[in-house]
Amino acid sequence: MQHILLCGGSGTRLWPLSNKQTPKQLLPLFDGQSLLQLTWQRNAFACDSVLAIVNEQQVTTVADQLQNSGAAHARWIAEPVGRNTAAAIALAAFIADPETILLITPADHLIGTPDIYAQNVFMAEKLAADNHLVTIGLQPTYPETGYGYIQYDAYDVVRFTEKPDIVTAEAMLNSGDYLWNSGIFCGKAGVLLEQLQQYAPAIYTAAAIAAAEYLETGRIRLSTMEAIPADSIDYAVLEKSNIVKVVPSTMEWSDVGGYEALADALAKHYQYSNHQAVFIQSDPVNSMVLGKDKLVALVGVENVVVVNTPEALLILQKGKGQEVKQLHQWVKENRPELL
């Protein structure tokens, strides 16, 4: 298999820690390693090569991190502008051998049970070898409204549901017939392209031109990339195709989508120390300080995350993490230089 690392995403809910130059997948928060590096290491057992699809502004950082992690022969495609996951995956498929199975993963996920994950990958590879597109689905633990859901029967996909409301999410959780869509999937490069051509012909045609340009020159022009319609692989192909299978998984997974998830992951798996923090009549277990350039003192407060960066200071009450996205929008409109 070949590992395709999708390195897009801006991590808006982790601002100001995450920004345009250093989005969340590149932050060295996990014992000095980034989510990108952890993702490559987690998949190296199954894949003999890695190709990163990355914003051209971050190529140097991505290349350095991969090489420092031991991915000596890593390659990358630099996108002058992002056009969502369908375009990125199409580019990877066009430059691969049609019979090569591509294991496609976001670069910003954290998995705490690598043994279970490895079993899931092997099963997905087996199904992909039989010309299926295969996604890994997660057993839901609460009625999350921000994820996509997959109704399933054994390895068969019944239907996809994208970001349901809370009532629907609760019903899905209680039924036991649904999985969260992890965004991790695999399939032969040729099969992926056949399905793209059938269900998203405009993406297929424009991506073919971009891939040919990359193979000829080693780069893709902005105008060529912008000509590819922007869509996710889920909407463009997976929700329409009749050859999709799902591997149900009980792995411990997080998309590290906000500060509560980040704080939980750091505390649970990395014994994160609150460097440069002093707690007076406060709870150092339920609060976390991120940032080391100055001493941060908490007095008589609990359940907060303090993010201390040179550009901005964020003080967040746990449980309000979703509102950071609104804050990011305000900064974008009023103080864009801080992004």
CSV table of C-alpha atoms in Angstrom, one decimal:
chain,number,residue,atom,x,y,z
A,1,MET,CA,0.0,0.0,0.0
A,2,GLN,CA,1.0,3.6,-0.5
A,3,HIS,CA,0.1,6.1,2.3
A,4,ILE,CA,-1.6,9.3,1.1
A,5,LEU,CA,-1.3,12.0,3.7
A,6,LEU,CA,-3.9,14.7,3.4
A,7,CYS,CA,-2.2,17.7,5.0
A,8,GLY,CA,-4.9,20.4,4.5
A,9,GLY,CA,-7.0,21.9,7.2
A,10,SER,CA,-6.4,25.1,9.1
A,11,GLY,CA,-7.4,24.1,12.6
A,12,THR,CA,-9.5,27.2,13.2
A,13,ARG,CA,-10.8,25.9,16.5
A,14,LEU,CA,-7.3,25.7,17.8
A,15,TRP,CA,-6.5,29.4,17.1
A,16,PRO,CA,-4.2,31.1,18.2
A,17,LEU,CA,-2.0,28.0,18.7
A,18,SER,CA,-2.9,26.9,15.1
A,19,ASN,CA,-2.5,29.4,12.3
A,20,LYS,CA,-2.0,29.6,8.6
A,21,GLN,CA,1.8,29.0,8.7
A,22,THR,CA,1.6,26.3,11.4
A,23,PRO,CA,-1.8,24.6,11.4
A,24,LYS,CA,-2.7,22.0,14.1
A,25,GLN,CA,-1.2,19.0,12.2
A,26,LEU,CA,2.2,20.6,12.3
A,27,LEU,CA,2.3,21.7,15.9
A,28,PRO,CA,5.0,19.7,17.9
A,29,LEU,CA,2.8,19.2,20.9
A,30,PHE,CA,3.0,15.5,21.5
A,31,ASP,CA,6.3,14.8,23.2
A,32,GLY,CA,7.9,17.0,20.6
A,33,GLN,CA,6.1,15.4,17.7
A,34,SER,CA,3.3,16.7,15.5
A,35,LEU,CA,0.1,14.9,14.5
A,36,LEU,CA,1.6,14.7,11.0
A,37,GLN,CA,4.6,12.8,12.3
A,38,LEU,CA,2.5,10.5,14.5
A,39,THR,CA,0.2,9.8,11.5
A,40,TRP,CA,3.1,8.7,9.3
A,41,GLN,CA,4.6,6.6,12.0
A,42,ARG,CA,1.3,4.9,12.7
A,43,ASN,CA,0.9,3.8,9.1
A,44,ALA,CA,4.5,3.0,8.2
A,45,PHE,CA,3.9,-0.7,9.2
A,46,ALA,CA,1.5,-1.2,6.3
A,47,CYS,CA,2.8,1.2,3.6
A,48,ASP,CA,6.1,1.1,1.7
A,49,SER,CA,5.9,4.8,0.7
A,50,VAL,CA,4.2,8.0,1.6
A,51,LEU,CA,2.9,10.9,-0.6
A,52,ALA,CA,1.8,14.1,1.2
A,53,ILE,CA,-0.8,16.4,-0.4
A,54,VAL,CA,0.1,19.8,1.1
A,55,ASN,CA,-0.4,23.5,0.7
A,56,GLU,CA,2.6,25.0,-1.0
A,57,GLN,CA,3.2,27.4,1.9
A,58,GLN,CA,3.8,24.4,4.2
A,59,VAL,CA,5.9,22.2,1.9
A,60,THR,CA,9.2,22.9,3.7
A,61,THR,CA,7.8,22.2,7.2
A,62,VAL,CA,6.0,19.0,6.1
A,63,ALA,CA,9.1,17.7,4.3
A,64,ASP,CA,11.3,18.4,7.2
A,65,GLN,CA,9.0,16.8,9.7
A,66,LEU,CA,8.6,13.7,7.6
A,67,GLN,CA,12.3,13.3,7.0
A,68,ASN,CA,13.1,13.9,10.7
A,69,SER,CA,10.7,11.1,11.5
A,70,GLY,CA,12.4,8.6,9.2
A,71,ALA,CA,10.4,9.0,6.0
A,72,ALA,CA,13.5,9.4,4.0
A,73,HIS,CA,11.8,8.9,0.6
A,74,ALA,CA,8.7,10.8,1.3
A,75,ARG,CA,7.2,12.7,-1.7
A,76,TRP,CA,4.7,15.5,-1.9
A,77,ILE,CA,2.4,17.4,-4.2
A,78,ALA,CA,2.2,21.1,-3.4
A,79,GLU,CA,-1.2,22.6,-4.0
A,80,PRO,CA,-1.2,26.3,-4.8
A,81,VAL,CA,-4.8,26.4,-3.5
A,82,GLY,CA,-6.8,23.8,-1.7
A,83,ARG,CA,-9.8,22.3,-3.6
A,84,ASN,CA,-11.0,19.8,-0.9
A,85,THR,CA,-10.3,16.1,-0.5
A,86,ALA,CA,-11.7,14.8,-3.8
A,87,ALA,CA,-9.1,16.9,-5.8
A,88,ALA,CA,-6.2,15.9,-3.5
A,89,ILE,CA,-7.1,12.2,-3.7
A,90,ALA,CA,-7.6,12.4,-7.5
A,91,LEU,CA,-4.1,13.9,-8.0
A,92,ALA,CA,-2.6,11.1,-5.9
A,93,ALA,CA,-4.5,8.4,-7.8
A,94,PHE,CA,-3.5,9.7,-11.2
A,95,ILE,CA,0.2,9.5,-10.4
A,96,ALA,CA,0.0,6.0,-8.8
A,97,ASP,CA,0.0,2.6,-10.5
A,98,PRO,CA,-3.7,1.7,-11.0
A,99,GLU,CA,-3.3,-1.5,-9.0
A,100,THR,CA,-1.7,0.2,-6.0
A,101,ILE,CA,-3.9,0.3,-2.9
A,102,LEU,CA,-3.9,3.9,-1.5
A,103,LEU,CA,-4.4,4.2,2.2
A,104,ILE,CA,-5.7,7.8,2.6
A,105,THR,CA,-5.6,9.5,6.0
A,106,PRO,CA,-5.9,13.0,7.3
A,107,ALA,CA,-2.7,14.2,8.9
A,108,ASP,CA,-4.4,15.7,12.0
A,109,HIS,CA,-6.0,12.7,13.8
A,110,LEU,CA,-4.8,11.0,17.0
A,111,ILE,CA,-5.3,7.3,17.6
A,112,GLY,CA,-4.7,5.9,21.0
A,113,THR,CA,-5.0,2.2,20.2
A,114,PRO,CA,-2.5,1.4,17.5
A,115,ASP,CA,-3.1,-2.4,17.7
A,116,ILE,CA,-6.8,-2.1,17.0
A,117,TYR,CA,-6.1,0.4,14.2
A,118,ALA,CA,-3.6,-2.0,12.6
A,119,GLN,CA,-6.2,-4.8,12.5
A,120,ASN,CA,-8.7,-2.4,10.9
A,121,VAL,CA,-6.1,-1.4,8.2
A,122,PHE,CA,-5.4,-5.0,7.4
A,123,MET,CA,-9.1,-5.8,7.0
A,124,ALA,CA,-9.6,-2.6,4.9
A,125,GLU,CA,-6.7,-3.6,2.7
A,126,LYS,CA,-8.2,-7.1,2.1
A,127,LEU,CA,-11.5,-5.6,1.0
A,128,ALA,CA,-9.8,-3.0,-1.2
A,129,ALA,CA,-7.9,-5.8,-2.9
A,130,ASP,CA,-11.3,-7.1,-4.1
A,131,ASN,CA,-11.9,-3.7,-5.8
A,132,HIS,CA,-14.0,-2.1,-3.1
A,133,LEU,CA,-13.5,1.4,-1.7
A,134,VAL,CA,-13.3,0.9,2.1
A,135,THR,CA,-13.7,3.4,4.9
A,136,ILE,CA,-13.1,2.8,8.6
A,137,GLY,CA,-16.1,3.6,10.8
A,138,LEU,CA,-16.0,4.4,14.5
A,139,GLN,CA,-18.4,3.2,17.2
A,140,PRO,CA,-20.0,6.4,18.3
A,141,THR,CA,-19.8,7.2,22.1
A,142,TYR,CA,-22.1,10.2,22.2
A,143,PRO,CA,-24.5,12.1,19.9
A,144,GLU,CA,-22.0,14.2,18.0
A,145,THR,CA,-23.5,16.6,15.5
A,146,GLY,CA,-20.3,17.6,13.8
A,147,TYR,CA,-19.4,14.2,12.3
A,148,GLY,CA,-20.7,12.2,9.3
A,149,TYR,CA,-22.5,8.9,10.1
A,150,ILE,CA,-22.5,5.6,8.3
A,151,GLN,CA,-25.4,3.2,8.6
A,152,TYR,CA,-24.0,-0.3,8.2
A,153,ASP,CA,-24.7,-4.0,8.2
A,154,ALA,CA,-21.6,-6.0,8.9
A,155,TYR,CA,-19.1,-4.6,6.2
A,156,ASP,CA,-21.9,-3.2,4.0
A,157,VAL,CA,-22.7,0.5,3.9
A,158,VAL,CA,-26.5,1.2,3.9
A,159,ARG,CA,-26.2,5.0,3.7
A,160,PHE,CA,-24.3,8.1,4.7
A,161,THR,CA,-25.7,10.9,6.8
A,162,GLU,CA,-23.7,14.1,7.1
A,163,LYS,CA,-23.7,16.1,10.4
A,164,PRO,CA,-27.2,15.4,11.7
A,165,ASP,CA,-29.1,17.5,14.2
A,166,ILE,CA,-29.0,16.5,17.9
A,167,VAL,CA,-32.3,14.6,17.8
A,168,THR,CA,-31.2,12.5,14.8
A,169,ALA,CA,-27.8,12.0,16.3
A,170,GLU,CA,-29.3,10.6,19.5
A,171,ALA,CA,-31.6,8.3,17.5
A,172,MET,CA,-28.6,7.0,15.5
A,173,LEU,CA,-26.6,6.4,18.6
A,174,ASN,CA,-29.4,4.5,20.3
A,175,SER,CA,-30.1,2.4,17.3
A,176,GLY,CA,-26.6,0.8,17.3
A,177,ASP,CA,-26.7,0.7,13.5
A,178,TYR,CA,-24.5,3.7,12.8
A,179,LEU,CA,-20.8,4.5,12.9
A,180,TRP,CA,-18.9,7.8,12.8
A,181,ASN,CA,-17.1,8.4,9.5
A,182,SER,CA,-13.4,8.6,10.4
A,183,GLY,CA,-12.2,10.1,7.2
A,184,ILE,CA,-9.7,7.2,6.8
A,185,PHE,CA,-10.2,5.0,3.8
A,186,CYS,CA,-8.5,3.0,1.1
A,187,GLY,CA,-8.9,1.6,-2.4
A,188,LYS,CA,-7.0,0.9,-5.6
A,189,ALA,CA,-5.9,4.0,-7.5
A,190,GLY,CA,-7.6,2.7,-10.6
A,191,VAL,CA,-10.8,1.9,-8.9
A,192,LEU,CA,-10.8,5.4,-7.3
A,193,LEU,CA,-10.4,7.0,-10.7
A,194,GLU,CA,-13.2,4.8,-12.2
A,195,GLN,CA,-15.6,5.9,-9.5
A,196,LEU,CA,-14.5,9.6,-9.8
A,197,GLN,CA,-15.0,9.5,-13.6
A,198,GLN,CA,-18.5,8.0,-13.1
A,199,TYR,CA,-19.8,10.2,-10.2
A,200,ALA,CA,-17.7,13.3,-10.5
A,201,PRO,CA,-16.6,13.7,-14.1
A,202,ALA,CA,-15.7,17.4,-13.8
A,203,ILE,CA,-13.3,16.7,-11.0
A,204,TYR,CA,-11.8,13.7,-12.8
A,205,THR,CA,-11.2,15.7,-16.0
A,206,ALA,CA,-9.7,18.8,-14.4
A,207,ALA,CA,-7.6,16.7,-11.9
A,208,ALA,CA,-6.2,14.7,-14.9
A,209,ILE,CA,-4.9,17.9,-16.4
A,210,ALA,CA,-3.4,19.0,-13.1
A,211,ALA,CA,-1.7,15.6,-12.6
A,212,ALA,CA,-0.3,15.6,-16.1
A,213,GLU,CA,1.1,19.1,-15.4
A,214,TYR,CA,2.7,17.9,-12.1
A,215,LEU,CA,4.3,14.9,-13.8
A,216,GLU,CA,5.7,17.1,-16.5
A,217,THR,CA,7.0,20.1,-14.5
A,218,GLY,CA,6.9,19.0,-10.9
A,219,ARG,CA,4.4,21.7,-9.9
A,220,ILE,CA,0.8,22.7,-10.5
A,221,ARG,CA,-0.1,26.2,-11.6
A,222,LEU,CA,-2.7,28.2,-9.6
A,223,SER,CA,-5.1,28.5,-12.6
A,224,THR,CA,-4.9,24.7,-13.2
A,225,MET,CA,-5.7,23.9,-9.6
A,226,GLU,CA,-8.5,26.4,-9.4
A,227,ALA,CA,-10.1,24.7,-12.4
A,228,ILE,CA,-10.8,21.6,-10.3
A,229,PRO,CA,-14.3,21.8,-8.7
A,230,ALA,CA,-14.0,21.8,-4.9
A,231,ASP,CA,-15.8,18.9,-3.2
A,232,SER,CA,-15.1,16.3,-0.5
A,233,ILE,CA,-14.5,12.7,-1.5
A,234,ASP,CA,-17.5,11.8,0.6
A,235,TYR,CA,-19.9,13.9,-1.4
A,236,ALA,CA,-18.3,13.4,-4.7
A,237,VAL,CA,-17.9,9.6,-4.6
A,238,LEU,CA,-18.4,7.6,-1.4
A,239,GLU,CA,-22.0,8.6,-0.8
A,240,LYS,CA,-22.9,7.7,-4.4
A,241,SER,CA,-20.9,4.6,-5.1
A,242,ASN,CA,-22.2,1.1,-4.8
A,243,ILE,CA,-18.8,-0.5,-4.1
A,244,VAL,CA,-18.1,1.1,-0.7
A,245,LYS,CA,-17.5,-1.1,2.3
A,246,VAL,CA,-16.9,-0.1,5.9
A,247,VAL,CA,-14.8,-1.7,8.6
A,248,PRO,CA,-16.4,-1.1,12.1
A,249,SER,CA,-13.8,-0.1,14.6
A,250,THR,CA,-13.5,0.4,18.4
A,251,MET,CA,-10.2,2.2,18.2
A,252,GLU,CA,-9.7,5.2,20.4
A,253,TRP,CA,-9.8,8.1,18.0
A,254,SER,CA,-9.9,11.9,18.0
A,255,ASP,CA,-9.8,14.6,15.3
A,256,VAL,CA,-8.4,17.0,18.0
A,257,GLY,CA,-11.0,19.4,16.8
A,258,GLY,CA,-10.9,21.8,19.8
A,259,TYR,CA,-9.0,22.6,23.0
A,260,GLU,CA,-11.0,20.2,25.1
A,261,ALA,CA,-10.0,17.3,22.9
A,262,LEU,CA,-6.4,18.5,22.8
A,263,ALA,CA,-6.2,18.9,26.6
A,264,ASP,CA,-7.7,15.4,27.0
A,265,ALA,CA,-5.3,13.8,24.6
A,266,LEU,CA,-2.3,15.5,26.1
A,267,ALA,CA,-3.2,14.6,29.6
A,268,LYS,CA,-4.2,11.0,28.7
A,269,HIS,CA,-1.5,9.9,26.4
A,270,TYR,CA,1.4,12.3,26.8
A,271,GLN,CA,1.5,13.2,30.5
A,272,TYR,CA,1.6,16.9,29.4
A,273,SER,CA,3.2,19.1,32.0
A,274,ASN,CA,1.9,22.6,32.5
A,275,HIS,CA,5.3,24.3,31.8
A,276,GLN,CA,5.6,27.8,33.1
A,277,ALA,CA,2.3,27.6,35.0
A,278,VAL,CA,1.5,28.2,38.6
A,279,PHE,CA,-1.8,27.2,40.2
A,280,ILE,CA,-2.9,29.0,43.4
A,281,GLN,CA,-6.2,27.7,44.8
A,282,SER,CA,-6.9,26.3,41.4
A,283,ASP,CA,-7.2,22.8,39.9
A,284,PRO,CA,-4.1,21.9,37.9
A,285,VAL,CA,-5.8,18.7,36.8
A,286,ASN,CA,-8.8,20.2,35.1
A,287,SER,CA,-6.9,23.3,33.7
A,288,MET,CA,-4.1,23.5,31.2
A,289,VAL,CA,-1.7,26.1,30.1
A,290,LEU,CA,-0.2,25.9,26.5
A,291,GLY,CA,2.7,28.2,25.7
A,292,LYS,CA,6.0,28.7,27.4
A,293,ASP,CA,7.3,32.2,26.7
A,294,LYS,CA,6.2,33.6,30.0
A,295,LEU,CA,4.9,32.5,33.4
A,296,VAL,CA,1.1,32.0,33.6
A,297,ALA,CA,-0.5,32.1,37.0
A,298,LEU,CA,-4.0,30.8,37.7
A,299,VAL,CA,-5.6,31.8,40.9
A,300,GLY,CA,-8.9,30.4,42.1
A,301,VAL,CA,-10.1,29.3,38.7
A,302,GLU,CA,-10.9,25.8,37.4
A,303,ASN,CA,-11.8,24.1,34.1
A,304,VAL,CA,-9.9,26.5,31.8
A,305,VAL,CA,-7.5,26.3,29.0
A,306,VAL,CA,-5.0,29.2,28.7
A,307,VAL,CA,-3.3,29.5,25.3
A,308,ASN,CA,-0.3,31.9,25.5
A,309,THR,CA,1.3,32.8,22.2
A,310,PRO,CA,3.3,35.8,21.0
A,311,GLU,CA,0.3,36.9,18.8
A,312,ALA,CA,-2.6,36.5,21.2
A,313,LEU,CA,-3.8,35.2,24.6
A,314,LEU,CA,-6.8,33.0,24.8
A,315,ILE,CA,-8.5,32.1,28.0
A,316,LEU,CA,-11.2,29.4,27.4
A,317,GLN,CA,-13.7,27.9,29.8
A,318,LYS,CA,-13.9,24.2,29.1
A,319,GLY,CA,-17.2,23.4,27.4
A,320,LYS,CA,-17.1,26.5,25.2
A,321,GLY,CA,-14.5,25.2,22.7
A,322,GLN,CA,-16.9,25.2,19.7
A,323,GLU,CA,-17.1,29.0,20.1
A,324,VAL,CA,-13.4,29.4,19.2
A,325,LYS,CA,-14.5,29.0,15.6
A,326,GLN,CA,-16.7,32.1,15.9
A,327,LEU,CA,-13.7,33.9,17.5
A,328,HIS,CA,-11.5,32.9,14.6
A,329,GLN,CA,-14.1,34.4,12.2
A,330,TRP,CA,-14.1,37.7,14.2
A,331,VAL,CA,-10.3,37.8,14.0
A,332,LYS,CA,-10.3,37.0,10.3
A,333,GLU,CA,-12.6,40.0,9.7
A,334,ASN,CA,-11.1,42.5,12.2
A,335,ARG,CA,-7.5,41.4,12.9
A,336,PRO,CA,-6.4,39.2,9.9
A,337,GLU,CA,-2.7,39.9,10.6
A,338,LEU,CA,-3.1,37.7,13.7
A,339,LEU,CA,-3.9,34.6,11.6
